[in-house]
Amino acid sequence: NYALTRGSFKTPGRGYENIVSGYTTEEIGKLFVHTTDDGKAVRGYQVWSQHSTLVPQGGASGDGFGKWMVAYNQTFAVSAPEANGNMGAVYIFNGTLRSWTQLQKLIASDASADSRFGKRMYLNKNRLVIAAEGADGISSELVGQNEYEWTPDPSKSKAGTVYIFERAHEGAHFSQVSKLYPSDSNSNSFFGENVVTRGDTAVVSSRNDDEPISDTAHPENTGAAYVFRQLAGAWSQQQRIIAKDFRLN
């Protein structure tokens, strides 16, 4: 696995790239930061040099540190989805050309075993979307006129949840601001298999989502994608997308 970022010096026209790579399932993971060092080239080839090694503070063997990583400018988010009984954690690093510092270790507000928080992530500007595809689903209860109360439902295991984290500016700490669930949360749907966000929109895939149709008895694992939008600070599901020619599995 790897992540690629770009940065610039104060001198106009001078820039560099960083690439971060590394992953292990047995020992405490390490990530190796290489840089192009201001575009230096030898015989027409760009030269990459290792300048930093990132080790998670509070990590442990078998955490899966480096399983998934995303980057935006000078911020790296690195997941360890097997941490703490597969509960999962995400580490935030911020840095420059040769100096990197761990800013945070993120966990879900309702973290639970086997949720695999950080199995997939997406970082865009000051918003970090983190999936926990193994998390329990939710059930709704009518508590007023057109008003529902959503509560975790352990009977819907591996339904999946997605967490939204935001920060005030680059280099600041992230805080959890919302959670996303599909409107038809079901067991083993793995909502959060992949995530992406742009502006006020987020799209989340659910690889094992079932699609009941009239001429087929409960087809399984057809898959779906859910579109969410943030309006007036609140996230809500806007659409559920399926393929026109979907098939079993």
Short mmCIF file of C-alpha atoms in Angstrom, two decimals:
data_model
loop_
_atom_site.label_atom_id
_atom_site.label_comp_id
_atom_site.label_asym_id
_atom_site.label_seq_id
_atom_site.Cartn_x
_atom_site.Cartn_y
_atom_site.Cartn_z
CA ASN A 1 0.00 0.00 0.00
CA TYR A 2 1.13 3.55 -0.58
CA ALA A 3 0.05 7.19 -0.53
CA LEU A 4 1.43 10.06 -2.60
CA THR A 5 1.46 13.77 -1.66
CA ARG A 6 2.83 16.93 -3.16
CA GLY A 7 4.29 19.96 -1.42
CA SER A 8 6.13 23.17 -2.22
CA PHE A 9 8.84 25.37 -0.82
CA LYS A 10 8.51 29.09 -0.19
CA THR A 11 10.61 29.73 -3.29
CA PRO A 12 8.28 29.99 -6.33
CA GLY A 13 8.59 27.11 -8.76
CA ARG A 14 10.25 24.73 -6.30
CA GLY A 15 8.32 21.65 -5.29
CA TYR A 16 8.61 18.03 -4.24
CA GLU A 17 6.62 14.82 -3.86
CA ASN A 18 6.39 12.39 -0.96
CA ILE A 19 5.50 8.73 -1.20
CA VAL A 20 4.66 6.69 1.90
CA SER A 21 4.64 2.90 1.82
CA GLY A 22 4.81 -0.13 4.08
CA TYR A 23 2.52 -2.70 5.72
CA THR A 24 2.88 -5.76 7.94
CA THR A 25 0.37 -8.08 9.62
CA GLU A 26 2.70 -9.43 12.31
CA GLU A 27 4.88 -6.72 13.84
CA ILE A 28 4.18 -3.10 14.71
CA GLY A 29 3.96 -1.49 11.30
CA LYS A 30 6.36 1.08 9.92
CA LEU A 31 5.86 3.48 7.06
CA PHE A 32 8.75 4.76 4.99
CA VAL A 33 8.63 8.30 3.60
CA HIS A 34 10.55 8.93 0.38
CA THR A 35 10.79 12.27 -1.35
CA THR A 36 11.86 13.51 -4.78
CA ASP A 37 13.96 16.15 -2.99
CA ASP A 38 13.00 19.14 -5.13
CA GLY A 39 12.86 17.27 -8.42
CA LYS A 40 16.51 16.22 -8.48
CA ALA A 41 17.24 14.01 -11.47
CA VAL A 42 20.12 11.79 -12.54
CA ARG A 43 20.45 10.93 -16.23
CA GLY A 44 16.90 12.05 -16.77
CA TYR A 45 15.41 9.90 -13.97
CA GLN A 46 13.78 11.37 -10.88
CA VAL A 47 15.60 10.47 -7.67
CA TRP A 48 13.67 9.26 -4.61
CA SER A 49 15.38 9.25 -1.20
CA GLN A 50 14.11 7.94 2.14
CA HIS A 51 14.02 10.65 4.79
CA SER A 52 11.56 9.50 7.47
CA THR A 53 10.11 6.42 9.13
CA LEU A 54 6.67 6.65 10.72
CA VAL A 55 5.84 4.39 13.68
CA PRO A 56 2.43 4.63 15.40
CA GLN A 57 2.42 5.80 19.01
CA GLY A 58 0.20 3.40 20.92
CA GLY A 59 0.37 0.71 18.24
CA ALA A 60 0.81 -3.02 18.77
CA SER A 61 1.83 -6.09 16.79
CA GLY A 62 -0.90 -7.37 14.52
CA ASP A 63 -2.78 -4.04 14.33
CA GLY A 64 -2.51 -3.98 10.55
CA PHE A 65 -0.99 -0.50 10.62
CA GLY A 66 -0.72 0.65 7.00
CA LYS A 67 -3.56 -1.53 5.75
CA TRP A 68 -5.08 1.58 4.14
CA MET A 69 -3.67 5.08 3.85
CA VAL A 70 -4.81 8.33 2.30
CA ALA A 71 -3.14 11.71 1.91
CA TYR A 72 -3.96 15.32 1.21
CA ASN A 73 -1.17 17.85 0.90
CA GLN A 74 0.93 17.37 4.05
CA THR A 75 -1.48 15.16 5.99
CA PHE A 76 -1.41 11.34 6.05
CA ALA A 77 -4.18 9.22 7.54
CA VAL A 78 -3.12 5.62 8.17
CA SER A 79 -5.45 2.88 9.35
CA ALA A 80 -4.88 -0.05 11.68
CA PRO A 81 -8.21 -1.92 11.30
CA GLU A 82 -7.11 -4.94 13.35
CA ALA A 83 -6.25 -2.89 16.47
CA ASN A 84 -7.89 -3.76 19.80
CA GLY A 85 -9.72 -6.90 18.79
CA ASN A 86 -10.41 -5.67 15.24
CA MET A 87 -12.03 -2.56 16.68
CA GLY A 88 -9.72 -0.47 14.53
CA ALA A 89 -7.92 2.87 14.77
CA VAL A 90 -6.68 5.60 12.43
CA TYR A 91 -3.46 7.59 12.92
CA ILE A 92 -3.04 11.14 11.64
CA PHE A 93 0.41 12.41 10.67
CA ASN A 94 1.31 15.91 9.56
CA GLY A 95 4.63 17.12 8.28
CA THR A 96 6.92 18.73 5.75
CA LEU A 97 9.68 17.51 3.49
CA ARG A 98 11.67 15.64 6.15
CA SER A 99 9.82 16.18 9.43
CA TRP A 100 6.65 14.21 10.30
CA THR A 101 4.67 14.13 13.54
CA GLN A 102 1.76 11.99 14.73
CA LEU A 103 -1.06 14.38 15.63
CA GLN A 104 -3.86 12.02 16.59
CA LYS A 105 -5.08 8.50 17.04
CA LEU A 106 -8.76 8.32 16.04
CA ILE A 107 -11.26 5.69 17.16
CA ALA A 108 -15.00 5.54 16.58
CA SER A 109 -17.27 7.14 19.18
CA ASP A 110 -19.10 3.81 19.57
CA ALA A 111 -16.17 1.53 18.84
CA SER A 112 -16.86 -2.20 19.12
CA ALA A 113 -14.96 -5.41 18.45
CA ASP A 114 -14.75 -6.61 14.83
CA SER A 115 -16.03 -3.33 13.38
CA ARG A 116 -12.68 -2.79 11.56
CA PHE A 117 -12.77 0.98 11.76
CA GLY A 118 -10.43 2.30 9.06
CA LYS A 119 -10.78 -0.60 6.62
CA ARG A 120 -11.42 2.09 4.00
CA MET A 121 -10.95 5.89 4.14
CA TYR A 122 -11.05 8.99 1.99
CA LEU A 123 -9.44 12.34 2.80
CA ASN A 124 -10.43 15.49 0.94
CA LYS A 125 -9.23 18.86 2.23
CA ASN A 126 -10.52 19.09 5.83
CA ARG A 127 -12.92 16.14 5.76
CA LEU A 128 -11.92 12.56 6.52
CA VAL A 129 -14.42 9.77 5.84
CA ILE A 130 -13.70 6.50 7.67
CA ALA A 131 -15.58 3.25 7.08
CA ALA A 132 -16.18 0.47 9.60
CA GLU A 133 -17.73 -2.18 7.38
CA GLY A 134 -17.90 -4.74 10.18
CA ALA A 135 -19.92 -2.55 12.56
CA ASP A 136 -23.44 -3.45 13.66
CA GLY A 137 -26.38 -1.90 11.85
CA ILE A 138 -29.24 0.16 13.25
CA SER A 139 -32.99 -0.08 13.77
CA SER A 140 -35.52 2.73 13.86
CA GLU A 141 -38.40 3.42 16.21
CA LEU A 142 -41.18 5.95 15.64
CA VAL A 143 -41.09 8.35 18.61
CA GLY A 144 -43.24 11.18 17.26
CA GLN A 145 -44.97 12.42 14.16
CA ASN A 146 -42.53 11.63 11.35
CA GLU A 147 -39.77 11.46 13.95
CA TYR A 148 -37.61 8.38 14.33
CA GLU A 149 -35.03 7.35 16.87
CA TRP A 150 -32.16 5.27 15.53
CA THR A 151 -30.45 2.79 17.83
CA PRO A 152 -27.63 0.25 17.29
CA ASP A 153 -28.94 -3.25 16.54
CA PRO A 154 -26.49 -6.09 17.35
CA SER A 155 -28.70 -8.51 15.40
CA LYS A 156 -27.58 -6.72 12.21
CA SER A 157 -23.94 -7.76 12.41
CA LYS A 158 -21.48 -6.54 9.78
CA ALA A 159 -24.05 -4.15 8.34
CA GLY A 160 -21.45 -1.37 8.33
CA THR A 161 -21.15 2.27 9.39
CA VAL A 162 -19.29 5.28 8.01
CA TYR A 163 -17.92 8.10 10.19
CA ILE A 164 -17.37 11.71 9.15
CA PHE A 165 -14.47 13.61 10.74
CA GLU A 166 -13.68 17.26 10.06
CA ARG A 167 -11.05 19.82 11.07
CA ALA A 168 -10.90 23.61 11.01
CA HIS A 169 -7.80 23.79 8.80
CA GLU A 170 -4.85 21.73 7.65
CA GLY A 171 -2.66 20.78 10.60
CA ALA A 172 -5.55 20.98 13.09
CA HIS A 173 -7.08 18.01 14.92
CA PHE A 174 -10.00 16.06 13.46
CA SER A 175 -13.28 15.64 15.36
CA GLN A 176 -16.12 13.23 14.61
CA VAL A 177 -19.15 15.18 13.39
CA SER A 178 -21.51 12.56 11.99
CA LYS A 179 -22.23 8.91 11.22
CA LEU A 180 -23.75 7.54 8.02
CA TYR A 181 -26.01 4.49 7.80
CA PRO A 182 -27.96 3.12 4.83
CA SER A 183 -31.73 3.47 5.05
CA ASP A 184 -32.10 -0.33 4.72
CA SER A 185 -29.35 -1.45 7.09
CA ASN A 186 -29.01 -5.26 7.00
CA SER A 187 -26.63 -7.93 8.29
CA ASN A 188 -23.52 -8.75 6.22
CA SER A 189 -24.05 -5.87 3.78
CA PHE A 190 -20.56 -4.46 4.48
CA PHE A 191 -21.66 -0.87 3.99
CA GLY A 192 -18.39 1.05 3.70
CA GLU A 193 -16.54 -1.31 1.37
CA ASN A 194 -15.42 1.88 -0.34
CA VAL A 195 -16.00 5.60 0.24
CA VAL A 196 -15.41 8.89 -1.56
CA THR A 197 -16.31 12.51 -0.80
CA ARG A 198 -16.31 15.78 -2.71
CA GLY A 199 -17.75 19.03 -1.46
CA ASP A 200 -20.96 18.29 0.43
CA THR A 201 -21.47 14.85 -1.12
CA ALA A 202 -20.31 11.40 -0.03
CA VAL A 203 -20.78 8.07 -1.85
CA VAL A 204 -20.54 4.77 0.02
CA SER A 205 -20.59 1.28 -1.50
CA SER A 206 -22.22 -1.76 0.10
CA ARG A 207 -20.83 -4.79 -1.67
CA ASN A 208 -23.21 -7.44 -0.29
CA ASP A 209 -26.37 -5.36 -0.37
CA ASP A 210 -29.44 -7.43 -1.36
CA GLU A 211 -31.91 -6.32 -4.00
CA PRO A 212 -35.46 -7.73 -3.61
CA ILE A 213 -37.39 -7.66 -6.89
CA SER A 214 -40.77 -9.09 -7.84
CA ASP A 215 -39.65 -11.93 -10.11
CA THR A 216 -36.71 -13.18 -8.02
CA ALA A 217 -36.85 -14.46 -4.44
CA HIS A 218 -34.51 -12.19 -2.48
CA PRO A 219 -31.40 -12.10 -4.71
CA GLU A 220 -28.28 -11.82 -2.58
CA ASN A 221 -25.06 -9.81 -2.72
CA THR A 222 -26.04 -7.73 -5.73
CA GLY A 223 -24.38 -4.64 -4.24
CA ALA A 224 -25.41 -0.99 -4.11
CA ALA A 225 -24.02 2.52 -3.68
CA TYR A 226 -25.54 5.14 -1.40
CA VAL A 227 -25.34 8.89 -2.01
CA PHE A 228 -25.36 11.23 1.01
CA ARG A 229 -25.41 15.00 1.08
CA GLN A 230 -24.70 17.53 3.78
CA LEU A 231 -27.36 20.23 4.06
CA ALA A 232 -27.31 22.89 6.80
CA GLY A 233 -24.67 20.86 8.62
CA ALA A 234 -26.68 17.60 8.66
CA TRP A 235 -25.98 14.54 6.50
CA SER A 236 -28.84 12.59 4.91
CA GLN A 237 -29.20 9.85 2.33
CA GLN A 238 -30.27 11.17 -1.07
CA GLN A 239 -30.21 8.09 -3.28
CA ARG A 240 -29.54 4.35 -3.48
CA ILE A 241 -27.93 3.28 -6.74
CA ILE A 242 -27.91 -0.22 -8.27
CA ALA A 243 -26.74 -1.54 -11.63
CA LYS A 244 -29.46 -2.02 -14.26
CA ASP A 245 -28.12 -5.49 -15.06
CA PHE A 246 -27.22 -6.56 -11.52
CA ARG A 247 -26.68 -10.25 -10.83
CA LEU A 248 -26.30 -12.54 -7.85
CA ASN A 249 -22.89 -11.99 -6.14
#
